[in-house]
Coordinates of C-alpha atoms in Angstrom, one line a residue:
M228 CA 172.6 29.8 76.7
K229 CA 175.4 32.2 75.7
R230 CA 174.0 35.2 75.7
A231 CA 176.0 38.5 76.3
T232 CA 173.4 40.5 74.5
T233 CA 171.3 43.0 75.8
V234 CA 168.1 42.7 76.9
G235 CA 166.6 45.8 74.9
A236 CA 168.4 44.0 71.9
L237 CA 166.1 40.9 72.5
L238 CA 163.0 43.0 73.3
A239 CA 163.2 45.5 70.4
A240 CA 163.9 42.3 67.9
G241 CA 162.0 39.6 69.2
T242 CA 164.4 37.4 69.7
L243 CA 163.6 34.4 71.9
L244 CA 165.9 33.9 74.9
L245 CA 165.4 32.1 78.0
A246 CA 163.7 32.7 81.1
G247 CA 161.5 31.7 83.5
C248 CA 158.3 30.3 85.0
N249 CA 154.7 30.6 83.2
A250 CA 151.8 32.8 83.9
N251 CA 149.4 34.2 82.1
P252 CA 149.2 37.9 83.5
S253 CA 145.6 37.1 85.1
T254 CA 145.6 33.5 86.0
P255 CA 148.2 31.4 87.7
A256 CA 150.9 29.4 86.6
G257 CA 150.2 26.1 84.3
S258 CA 146.5 27.3 84.6
S259 CA 146.1 26.9 80.8
S260 CA 146.4 23.3 80.6
A261 CA 143.5 21.0 79.4
P262 CA 142.8 17.2 78.9
V263 CA 145.6 15.6 75.9
T264 CA 143.3 15.8 72.8
K265 CA 144.6 14.3 69.6
G266 CA 144.4 15.4 66.0
G267 CA 144.4 18.8 64.1
D268 CA 146.9 20.9 62.4
L269 CA 149.2 23.2 64.5
S270 CA 151.4 25.8 63.0
I271 CA 154.3 27.5 64.7
L272 CA 154.9 31.3 63.5
T273 CA 158.8 31.7 63.2
S274 CA 161.1 34.6 62.1
Q275 CA 163.9 31.8 61.0
T276 CA 164.2 31.5 57.0
E277 CA 166.3 28.5 57.8
I278 CA 165.6 25.5 60.2
S279 CA 167.9 22.5 60.4
F280 CA 167.2 19.2 62.3
D281 CA 170.8 18.5 62.1
P282 CA 171.4 17.7 65.8
A283 CA 175.1 18.6 65.6
K284 CA 174.5 22.1 64.2
S285 CA 171.8 22.6 67.0
Q286 CA 170.9 24.7 70.0
S287 CA 167.5 23.6 70.5
L288 CA 166.0 23.3 73.4
A289 CA 164.9 19.4 74.6
I290 CA 161.6 21.3 74.7
T291 CA 161.3 22.8 71.4
S292 CA 161.6 21.9 67.8
L293 CA 163.9 19.3 67.7
G294 CA 162.5 17.8 70.8
L295 CA 159.6 17.0 68.4
V296 CA 161.6 14.5 66.3
E297 CA 164.9 13.3 68.1
R298 CA 165.0 12.3 71.3
R299 CA 168.2 12.2 73.6
L300 CA 169.8 10.1 76.1
T301 CA 168.0 12.2 78.8
T302 CA 165.4 14.8 78.2
W303 CA 163.6 17.2 80.7
D304 CA 160.4 17.5 82.6
I305 CA 159.0 21.1 82.5
T306 CA 156.0 21.2 84.4
P307 CA 154.5 24.8 85.6
G308 CA 155.0 25.6 89.2
Q309 CA 158.2 22.8 89.6
E310 CA 161.8 23.3 89.3
A311 CA 163.2 21.9 86.0
K312 CA 164.4 18.2 86.2
Y313 CA 166.4 15.8 83.8
V314 CA 164.9 12.5 83.5
P315 CA 165.4 9.4 81.1
D316 CA 164.5 9.5 77.4
L317 CA 166.4 6.8 75.1
A318 CA 167.6 5.9 78.7
T319 CA 166.6 3.8 81.2
D320 CA 167.9 6.2 84.2
T321 CA 169.9 9.4 84.1
G322 CA 172.8 7.9 84.2
T323 CA 175.0 6.3 86.6
S324 CA 178.6 7.7 87.9
S325 CA 181.7 6.2 89.0
N326 CA 185.0 6.6 89.0
G327 CA 184.5 10.2 91.4
G328 CA 182.1 11.4 88.7
K329 CA 184.8 11.1 85.6
T330 CA 182.3 8.0 84.0
W331 CA 178.4 7.9 83.3
T332 CA 177.1 4.7 81.9
Y333 CA 173.9 4.4 80.4
T334 CA 171.6 1.8 79.3
L335 CA 169.1 1.8 76.2
K336 CA 165.2 1.0 76.8
D337 CA 163.8 -1.7 75.0
G338 CA 162.1 -1.5 71.8
L339 CA 163.7 1.8 70.5
T340 CA 163.3 2.1 66.7
Y341 CA 163.7 5.2 63.9
D342 CA 160.5 5.7 61.6
D343 CA 161.8 3.4 59.3
G344 CA 161.6 0.7 62.1
T345 CA 165.3 0.5 62.3
P346 CA 166.5 -0.1 66.0
I347 CA 168.1 2.4 67.4
T348 CA 171.6 1.4 69.0
S349 CA 174.1 2.9 71.5
G350 CA 176.5 3.0 68.5
D351 CA 174.1 5.4 67.1
I352 CA 174.4 8.0 69.9
K353 CA 178.4 7.3 70.0
Y354 CA 178.1 8.1 66.3
G355 CA 176.1 11.1 66.5
I356 CA 178.1 12.6 69.3
E357 CA 181.2 12.1 67.5
R358 CA 180.0 14.1 64.4
S359 CA 179.3 16.8 66.3
F360 CA 183.2 17.3 66.4
A361 CA 183.3 17.8 62.6
P362 CA 184.4 21.6 61.4
E363 CA 181.7 21.5 58.5
L364 CA 179.0 20.9 61.2
S365 CA 179.8 23.5 63.6
G366 CA 177.5 25.7 65.5
G367 CA 176.0 23.1 68.2
L368 CA 175.9 23.2 71.9
G369 CA 179.5 22.0 72.7
Y370 CA 179.9 21.7 76.4
H371 CA 180.9 17.6 75.8
K372 CA 183.5 19.0 73.7
S373 CA 185.8 20.3 76.5
L374 CA 184.8 17.4 79.1
L375 CA 185.4 14.2 77.2
A376 CA 188.5 12.7 77.7
G377 CA 190.9 12.8 74.8
A378 CA 188.6 15.0 72.6
A379 CA 190.8 18.1 72.2
N380 CA 192.1 17.4 68.8
Y381 CA 189.5 15.0 67.7
K382 CA 187.8 16.3 64.6
G383 CA 184.9 13.8 63.7
P384 CA 184.3 10.8 62.3
Y385 CA 184.3 11.4 58.5
D386 CA 187.9 10.6 58.5
G387 CA 187.6 6.9 60.0
K388 CA 188.5 8.2 63.4
E389 CA 186.6 7.0 66.5
L390 CA 186.7 8.8 69.9
S391 CA 187.9 6.3 72.3
S392 CA 186.3 8.1 75.3
I393 CA 183.1 6.8 74.3
K394 CA 182.7 3.0 74.9
T395 CA 179.8 0.9 73.4
P396 CA 180.3 -2.5 74.8
D397 CA 176.5 -3.4 73.6
D398 CA 174.1 -2.3 71.6
K399 CA 172.4 -1.0 74.2
T400 CA 175.1 0.3 76.7
I401 CA 177.1 3.6 76.6
V402 CA 179.8 4.5 78.7
F403 CA 181.5 8.1 78.9
E404 CA 185.0 8.7 79.9
L405 CA 185.2 12.5 81.1
N406 CA 188.5 14.2 81.9
T407 CA 187.3 15.9 84.9
P408 CA 184.5 14.9 87.4
Y409 CA 181.3 17.0 86.3
G410 CA 178.2 16.2 88.5
D411 CA 175.6 18.0 85.6
W412 CA 176.6 15.1 82.9
P413 CA 173.0 14.3 83.0
W414 CA 171.7 17.3 81.6
I415 CA 174.6 17.5 79.3
A416 CA 173.2 14.1 77.9
S417 CA 170.2 15.7 77.0
M418 CA 171.7 18.1 74.3
P419 CA 170.7 18.1 70.6
A420 CA 174.2 15.8 70.1
F421 CA 173.0 13.2 72.5
T422 CA 170.7 12.3 69.4
P423 CA 170.9 8.9 68.0
V424 CA 172.4 9.4 64.2
P425 CA 172.8 6.0 61.8
K426 CA 175.9 6.2 60.2
A427 CA 174.0 4.9 56.9
K428 CA 171.6 7.5 57.1
D429 CA 174.7 10.3 57.1
T430 CA 176.1 10.1 53.4
K431 CA 175.5 13.7 52.9
P432 CA 176.3 15.2 56.5
A433 CA 175.6 19.2 54.8
T434 CA 171.9 17.8 54.1
Y435 CA 171.2 15.6 56.6
G436 CA 169.0 17.9 58.8
E437 CA 166.4 18.4 56.4
K438 CA 165.1 15.0 56.8
P439 CA 166.7 13.1 59.9
A440 CA 166.2 9.9 61.0
A441 CA 163.2 10.6 63.7
S442 CA 163.1 8.8 67.1
G443 CA 160.5 11.2 68.4
P444 CA 156.6 11.4 67.6
Y445 CA 157.1 13.6 64.4
E446 CA 158.9 13.2 61.5
V447 CA 159.9 15.8 58.7
E448 CA 157.6 15.1 55.5
S449 CA 158.6 18.3 53.5
Y450 CA 161.0 21.0 53.7
S451 CA 160.8 24.7 51.4
Q452 CA 163.4 27.0 52.7
G453 CA 162.0 30.2 54.0
V454 CA 158.7 29.1 53.3
A455 CA 158.0 26.1 55.7
L456 CA 159.1 22.7 57.2
K457 CA 156.1 20.4 58.0
L458 CA 156.2 17.4 60.6
V459 CA 153.7 14.5 60.6
R460 CA 153.6 11.4 62.9
N461 CA 156.6 8.9 63.1
P462 CA 154.2 5.5 63.0
K463 CA 156.9 3.7 64.9
W464 CA 157.2 6.0 67.8
S465 CA 155.8 4.2 71.4
A466 CA 154.7 6.8 73.7
A467 CA 155.1 3.5 76.0
T468 CA 158.6 4.3 75.9
D469 CA 158.4 8.0 76.1
T470 CA 157.0 10.3 79.1
V471 CA 157.6 13.7 78.0
R472 CA 155.8 13.9 74.6
T473 CA 152.1 14.2 74.5
A474 CA 152.2 14.1 70.3
G475 CA 148.8 15.9 70.4
P476 CA 148.6 17.6 66.5
D477 CA 148.6 15.3 63.5
T478 CA 151.0 17.8 61.9
I479 CA 153.1 20.5 63.2
T480 CA 154.0 22.9 60.3
F481 CA 156.6 25.8 61.1
T482 CA 155.6 29.0 59.0
M483 CA 158.9 30.7 58.3
S484 CA 160.3 34.2 57.6
Q485 CA 157.6 35.5 59.8
D486 CA 157.5 38.9 60.7
A487 CA 157.3 39.0 64.8
T488 CA 154.4 42.4 64.7
V489 CA 152.5 40.8 61.6
A490 CA 152.8 37.7 63.2
A491 CA 151.5 38.9 66.8
Q492 CA 148.9 41.2 64.9
S493 CA 147.3 37.9 63.8
L494 CA 147.2 35.8 66.6
I495 CA 145.7 38.4 68.0
A496 CA 142.7 39.0 65.4
D497 CA 142.5 35.3 66.2
S498 CA 140.7 34.3 62.9
G499 CA 141.4 31.4 60.2
E500 CA 144.5 29.7 60.6
A501 CA 145.7 31.9 63.7
Q502 CA 143.1 29.7 65.9
T503 CA 145.5 27.1 65.3
S504 CA 148.7 28.7 65.8
F505 CA 151.6 30.3 68.2
G506 CA 154.0 32.5 67.8
A507 CA 157.7 31.3 68.4
Q508 CA 159.2 35.1 69.1
F509 CA 158.6 37.2 71.6
V510 CA 155.5 39.5 71.3
P511 CA 156.8 42.9 70.0
P512 CA 156.5 45.8 72.9
A513 CA 153.5 47.3 70.8
Q514 CA 151.8 44.8 70.2
L515 CA 152.0 43.5 74.1
A516 CA 150.5 47.1 74.9
Q517 CA 147.8 46.1 72.3
A518 CA 147.0 42.3 73.6
Q519 CA 146.9 43.8 77.4
G520 CA 144.5 46.0 76.7
N521 CA 142.0 43.4 74.6
P522 CA 140.7 41.2 77.2
T523 CA 140.0 38.4 74.5
A524 CA 143.6 38.2 73.4
K525 CA 144.5 38.7 77.0
S526 CA 143.4 35.5 77.9
R527 CA 145.6 34.1 75.2
L528 CA 149.1 36.0 76.2
V529 CA 151.7 34.0 78.1
T530 CA 153.9 35.8 80.4
S531 CA 156.7 33.6 82.2
D532 CA 157.5 34.5 85.8
P533 CA 161.0 36.3 86.1
G534 CA 163.8 34.4 84.9
A535 CA 166.8 35.4 82.6
L536 CA 169.1 37.9 84.6
A537 CA 169.8 41.7 82.9
Y538 CA 172.8 42.9 84.9
L539 CA 175.2 45.7 84.5
A540 CA 178.9 44.4 84.5
F541 CA 181.9 46.3 85.7
N542 CA 185.2 46.0 84.0
T543 CA 187.0 44.8 87.4
A544 CA 190.2 45.2 85.6
R545 CA 190.3 49.0 84.6
G546 CA 191.0 52.4 86.8
A547 CA 188.8 53.4 89.8
L548 CA 186.4 49.7 88.9
K549 CA 189.5 48.0 90.6
D550 CA 188.3 49.0 93.9
V551 CA 185.8 46.7 95.5
K552 CA 184.7 49.5 97.5
V553 CA 183.8 51.9 94.2
R554 CA 182.1 48.8 93.2
Q555 CA 180.1 48.3 96.0
A556 CA 179.1 51.8 96.4
L557 CA 177.4 51.8 92.9
E558 CA 175.4 48.9 94.1
Y559 CA 173.1 51.4 96.0
A560 CA 173.1 53.6 93.0
A561 CA 171.5 51.6 90.3
D562 CA 167.9 52.7 89.6
R563 CA 166.3 49.4 89.0
Q564 CA 162.9 50.8 88.5
A565 CA 164.3 53.2 85.8
F566 CA 165.8 50.7 84.2
L567 CA 162.4 48.5 84.4
L568 CA 160.6 51.1 82.9
A569 CA 163.4 51.7 80.3
S570 CA 162.8 47.8 79.3
G571 CA 159.0 47.5 78.6
G572 CA 157.8 48.0 82.8
D573 CA 156.7 45.4 84.9
I574 CA 155.5 42.7 81.9
S575 CA 159.1 42.5 80.9
G576 CA 161.0 42.2 84.2
A577 CA 161.4 42.1 87.9
A578 CA 164.1 43.5 90.1
A579 CA 167.0 41.1 91.0
T580 CA 169.5 40.4 93.8
T581 CA 171.2 37.5 92.6
L582 CA 173.0 35.5 89.9
I583 CA 171.3 32.6 90.2
T584 CA 168.3 33.2 88.5
P585 CA 164.9 31.9 89.2
G586 CA 163.7 28.7 88.4
I587 CA 166.8 27.3 88.9
P588 CA 167.4 24.1 91.9
G589 CA 169.0 25.3 94.6
R590 CA 168.6 29.2 94.1
A591 CA 169.0 31.2 97.8
D592 CA 167.3 34.2 97.7
Y593 CA 169.2 37.1 98.9
D594 CA 170.0 40.9 98.9
L595 CA 173.5 41.8 99.9
Y596 CA 172.7 45.5 98.7
P597 CA 169.2 46.4 100.1
A598 CA 167.9 50.0 98.6
P599 CA 164.6 51.1 97.3
A600 CA 163.7 50.5 94.0
T601 CA 165.1 53.9 93.0
G602 CA 168.5 53.1 94.8
D603 CA 169.8 54.3 98.0
I604 CA 172.0 57.6 96.9
D605 CA 172.9 58.8 100.1
K606 CA 174.6 55.7 100.8
A607 CA 176.2 55.5 97.6
K608 CA 177.7 59.2 98.3
Q609 CA 178.8 58.0 101.3
L610 CA 180.8 54.9 100.4
L611 CA 181.9 56.9 97.3
A612 CA 183.3 59.5 99.2
A613 CA 184.8 57.1 101.6
A614 CA 186.7 55.3 98.4
G615 CA 188.3 58.6 97.2
H616 CA 185.8 59.6 94.7
A617 CA 183.2 62.0 95.9
T618 CA 183.0 63.9 93.0
D619 CA 185.6 62.9 90.3
L620 CA 184.3 59.4 89.2
S621 CA 183.9 59.0 85.2
L622 CA 182.6 56.0 83.4
N623 CA 181.9 55.0 79.9
L624 CA 179.2 52.3 79.2
V625 CA 179.0 50.3 76.1
V626 CA 175.2 49.7 75.0
Q627 CA 174.2 48.3 71.8
N628 CA 172.5 51.1 69.2
D629 CA 168.9 50.5 69.9
S630 CA 166.1 51.9 71.2
V631 CA 165.6 50.2 74.2
S632 CA 169.0 49.2 74.8
L633 CA 170.1 53.2 74.9
A634 CA 166.9 53.9 77.0
Q635 CA 168.6 51.1 79.6
G636 CA 171.6 53.0 79.3
Q637 CA 170.0 56.3 79.9
A638 CA 168.3 55.1 82.8
I639 CA 171.8 53.5 84.2
Q640 CA 173.5 57.0 83.3
Q641 CA 170.9 59.0 85.1
G642 CA 170.7 56.9 88.5
F643 CA 174.6 57.2 88.8
A644 CA 174.7 61.1 88.1
K645 CA 172.4 61.2 91.3
A646 CA 174.9 59.9 93.0
G647 CA 177.8 62.4 91.3
V648 CA 179.1 59.6 88.9
K649 CA 179.7 60.7 85.0
V650 CA 178.6 58.4 82.7
T651 CA 178.9 58.4 79.2
L652 CA 177.0 56.0 76.7
V653 CA 179.2 54.7 73.9
P654 CA 176.5 53.1 71.5
L655 CA 178.1 50.6 69.3
D656 CA 176.1 48.0 66.7
Q657 CA 175.3 44.5 68.3
N658 CA 178.5 42.7 67.0
T659 CA 181.0 45.7 67.5
A660 CA 180.0 45.8 71.4
I661 CA 179.8 41.9 71.8
E662 CA 183.5 41.9 70.4
R663 CA 184.3 44.5 72.4
V664 CA 183.5 43.4 75.6
T665 CA 183.9 39.4 75.1
A666 CA 187.6 39.4 72.6
G667 CA 188.8 42.5 72.8
S668 CA 191.6 44.4 75.3
G669 CA 189.3 45.5 77.8
D670 CA 188.6 49.0 76.6
Y671 CA 185.2 49.9 78.1
D672 CA 184.3 50.5 81.7
M673 CA 180.8 48.7 82.1
Y674 CA 178.0 47.0 79.6
I675 CA 174.5 45.8 80.4
G676 CA 174.5 42.3 79.4
S677 CA 171.7 39.3 79.6
W678 CA 172.3 36.0 80.4
Q679 CA 170.3 32.5 81.3
P680 CA 172.0 29.3 80.8
D681 CA 171.5 26.3 78.5
F682 CA 170.4 24.1 81.3
P683 CA 168.9 24.9 84.7
S684 CA 171.8 24.7 86.7
P685 CA 173.5 26.9 88.8
N686 CA 176.6 26.1 86.9
G687 CA 175.5 27.3 83.8
N688 CA 174.6 30.7 85.7
I689 CA 177.9 31.4 87.5
Q690 CA 181.1 29.4 85.6
P691 CA 181.0 31.2 82.1
L692 CA 180.3 34.9 83.8
F693 CA 182.7 34.0 86.8
D694 CA 185.4 31.9 86.5
S695 CA 188.6 33.6 85.3
S696 CA 189.3 31.0 82.6
Q697 CA 186.1 32.9 80.9
I698 CA 187.9 36.4 80.2
G699 CA 189.0 37.4 77.1
G700 CA 189.3 35.2 74.0
G701 CA 185.0 35.3 73.0
G702 CA 184.5 34.2 77.2
F703 CA 181.5 36.0 78.9
N704 CA 183.4 36.9 81.8
I705 CA 182.6 40.5 80.8
S706 CA 183.5 42.0 84.4
R707 CA 187.0 40.2 84.0
Y708 CA 186.4 39.0 87.3
K709 CA 189.2 37.3 88.9
N710 CA 189.0 35.5 92.5
A711 CA 191.5 32.4 93.0
G712 CA 189.3 31.0 95.6
V713 CA 186.0 31.4 93.2
D714 CA 187.9 29.8 90.6
A715 CA 188.5 26.7 93.1
A716 CA 184.9 26.6 94.7
I717 CA 183.6 26.5 90.9
A718 CA 185.5 23.5 90.2
K719 CA 184.9 21.5 93.1
A720 CA 180.9 22.2 92.7
T721 CA 181.5 21.1 89.0
G722 CA 183.0 18.0 90.0
T723 CA 180.2 17.6 93.3
V724 CA 177.7 14.9 91.7
D725 CA 175.4 15.0 94.8
Q726 CA 173.0 17.7 93.4
A727 CA 171.9 18.9 96.9
D728 CA 175.6 18.9 98.0
A729 CA 176.5 21.2 94.7
A730 CA 173.8 23.3 95.1
T731 CA 174.6 24.2 98.7
Q732 CA 178.2 25.0 97.3
W733 CA 176.7 26.9 94.4
A734 CA 174.2 29.1 96.3
A735 CA 178.0 30.3 98.8
I736 CA 179.5 31.2 95.6
D737 CA 176.7 33.0 94.4
K738 CA 177.0 35.3 97.7
T739 CA 180.7 35.2 97.9
I740 CA 181.2 37.1 94.1
M741 CA 178.3 39.6 95.1
G742 CA 180.5 40.2 97.8
D743 CA 183.2 41.5 95.4
A744 CA 180.6 43.4 93.4
P745 CA 181.7 42.5 89.5
V746 CA 178.0 43.3 88.7
I747 CA 175.1 44.7 89.3
P748 CA 172.0 42.3 88.8
L749 CA 169.1 44.5 87.5
T750 CA 166.2 42.8 86.6
Y751 CA 165.4 39.1 86.0
T752 CA 163.3 39.2 82.3
K753 CA 160.2 38.3 81.4
N754 CA 159.0 36.6 77.9
S755 CA 155.6 37.2 76.5
F756 CA 154.2 34.8 73.7
M757 CA 151.0 34.6 72.1
H758 CA 148.7 31.6 70.7
G759 CA 145.5 31.3 69.3
S760 CA 142.1 30.5 70.4
K761 CA 142.0 26.7 69.6
V762 CA 145.6 25.9 71.1
Q763 CA 145.5 24.3 74.2
N764 CA 148.2 23.3 77.0
F765 CA 150.4 25.9 76.1
Q766 CA 152.6 26.4 79.1
I767 CA 156.0 27.7 80.2
G768 CA 157.3 25.7 83.0
A769 CA 160.1 27.2 85.8
F770 CA 163.0 26.8 83.4
P771 CA 163.0 28.1 80.2
A772 CA 160.7 30.8 79.2
Y773 CA 159.7 29.0 76.2
P774 CA 156.6 27.4 75.4
N775 CA 156.9 23.5 75.9
Y776 CA 156.1 22.6 72.4
L777 CA 156.0 18.7 73.5
K778 CA 152.9 19.2 75.5
V779 CA 150.5 21.4 73.0
T780 CA 147.7 20.1 71.9
L781 CA 144.4 21.5 69.6
S782 CA 141.2 21.7 70.8
Q783 CA 138.9 19.6 68.5

């Protein structure tokens, strides 16, 4: 997920981000599992005022809303206590690579149909991907757009043109030709655009997402914008072809336009329909504290293990921050304890030291700048003096203009002040702040960002934040970090098909980058969700920090 916003803004708004592994505060990860029961009416409380099930326009994770209705070539096996992995969904396997990782071939399972009984074909998947290129269907995850050969100027199928790099030699086979080797292609094939879309049903693209062709266990029965979207069982779905969806509830209703505070208070009270509901939003800080003080509510509060990375980015192309010795000195000046308190305390995160986040396969734990939680001020001063900046270093810090983000900025400001570094906060509204650091000319010294990838691979942690191609132009290399050796290593690891080999390469890249100190890893954030007393199998796996909608059931 492209997440250059601040952790503070996310906590303040209750906005959904990705994070790590599931654990109730007082119980082990995954302990809320129960036998799968069928039946009941589940409600999902969401602040969204509009929901579209159009895969071309979606950034939905494989285990959340769209995954209930629409299947993809591959999907995610999310199990508490285990690393996330990709598994076959519509395909018989996770893909066969050839041509050095530039060609990927899939075969569809037997007996796949839509909700109307029409067979699902490889041509439908090809068409679904092609329509994701249409300008009128923008907004969806688009990793495939830069990877498919000959796709640079493709504008979708509505002018009658096809994408020649996607071949369907028969109704069950689909072949992708890439412009570069890409070992993580099985993860890409789990994204919304790889949902089959029958061309005959795509007569009104603008409204296709209101009632799409269903390949999963549910179909859309009704949709009232801003009010509710209701799913009912898809009678043509076959559990024999689907290893990840349990299809417990008879109906699932997304209750829309729900204020996060009001929704959390309702779930804490646990009366009426709240008993068969869960919140799709983070529990706001006030209700989080309230739930922790209520034993009954606390038992229904699910908090992820540390996951998404909150970090302080240095503009390595500006002033004294061009000097790696200055940046390394500042690594020791960060007061992570104060930052964590400003973020909401221990339930909001844990101290971070690496760039690859917990829950990502292949992550290696290390700390190049060991220091107490409050920092090592003496060492920071010593290194700053050696770099020629014992007393004269003055930096600005762009922060988003909300209470939590400002508190986080002040925590950085106060920690650096102990080392003799003056930090001036520059509060900006969210859009202006992100524009300043991603698309502007680089008129800033530091920025607090938060990041976790769209799919659980080290690639998603490293490439968007540290490849020099991602500097400016809306890219998320906010530290404006340039290292030709790192760029080459990223390209090599990206093209490595053997995932164990790739993981080793990514771990080495992580350490190399941190040796240059373009950022300070501050915390791995945690996210908390609340559910009603009749909701079962409400779990969060090692990645991402969302409840796995595909497994949720109701007690009968």
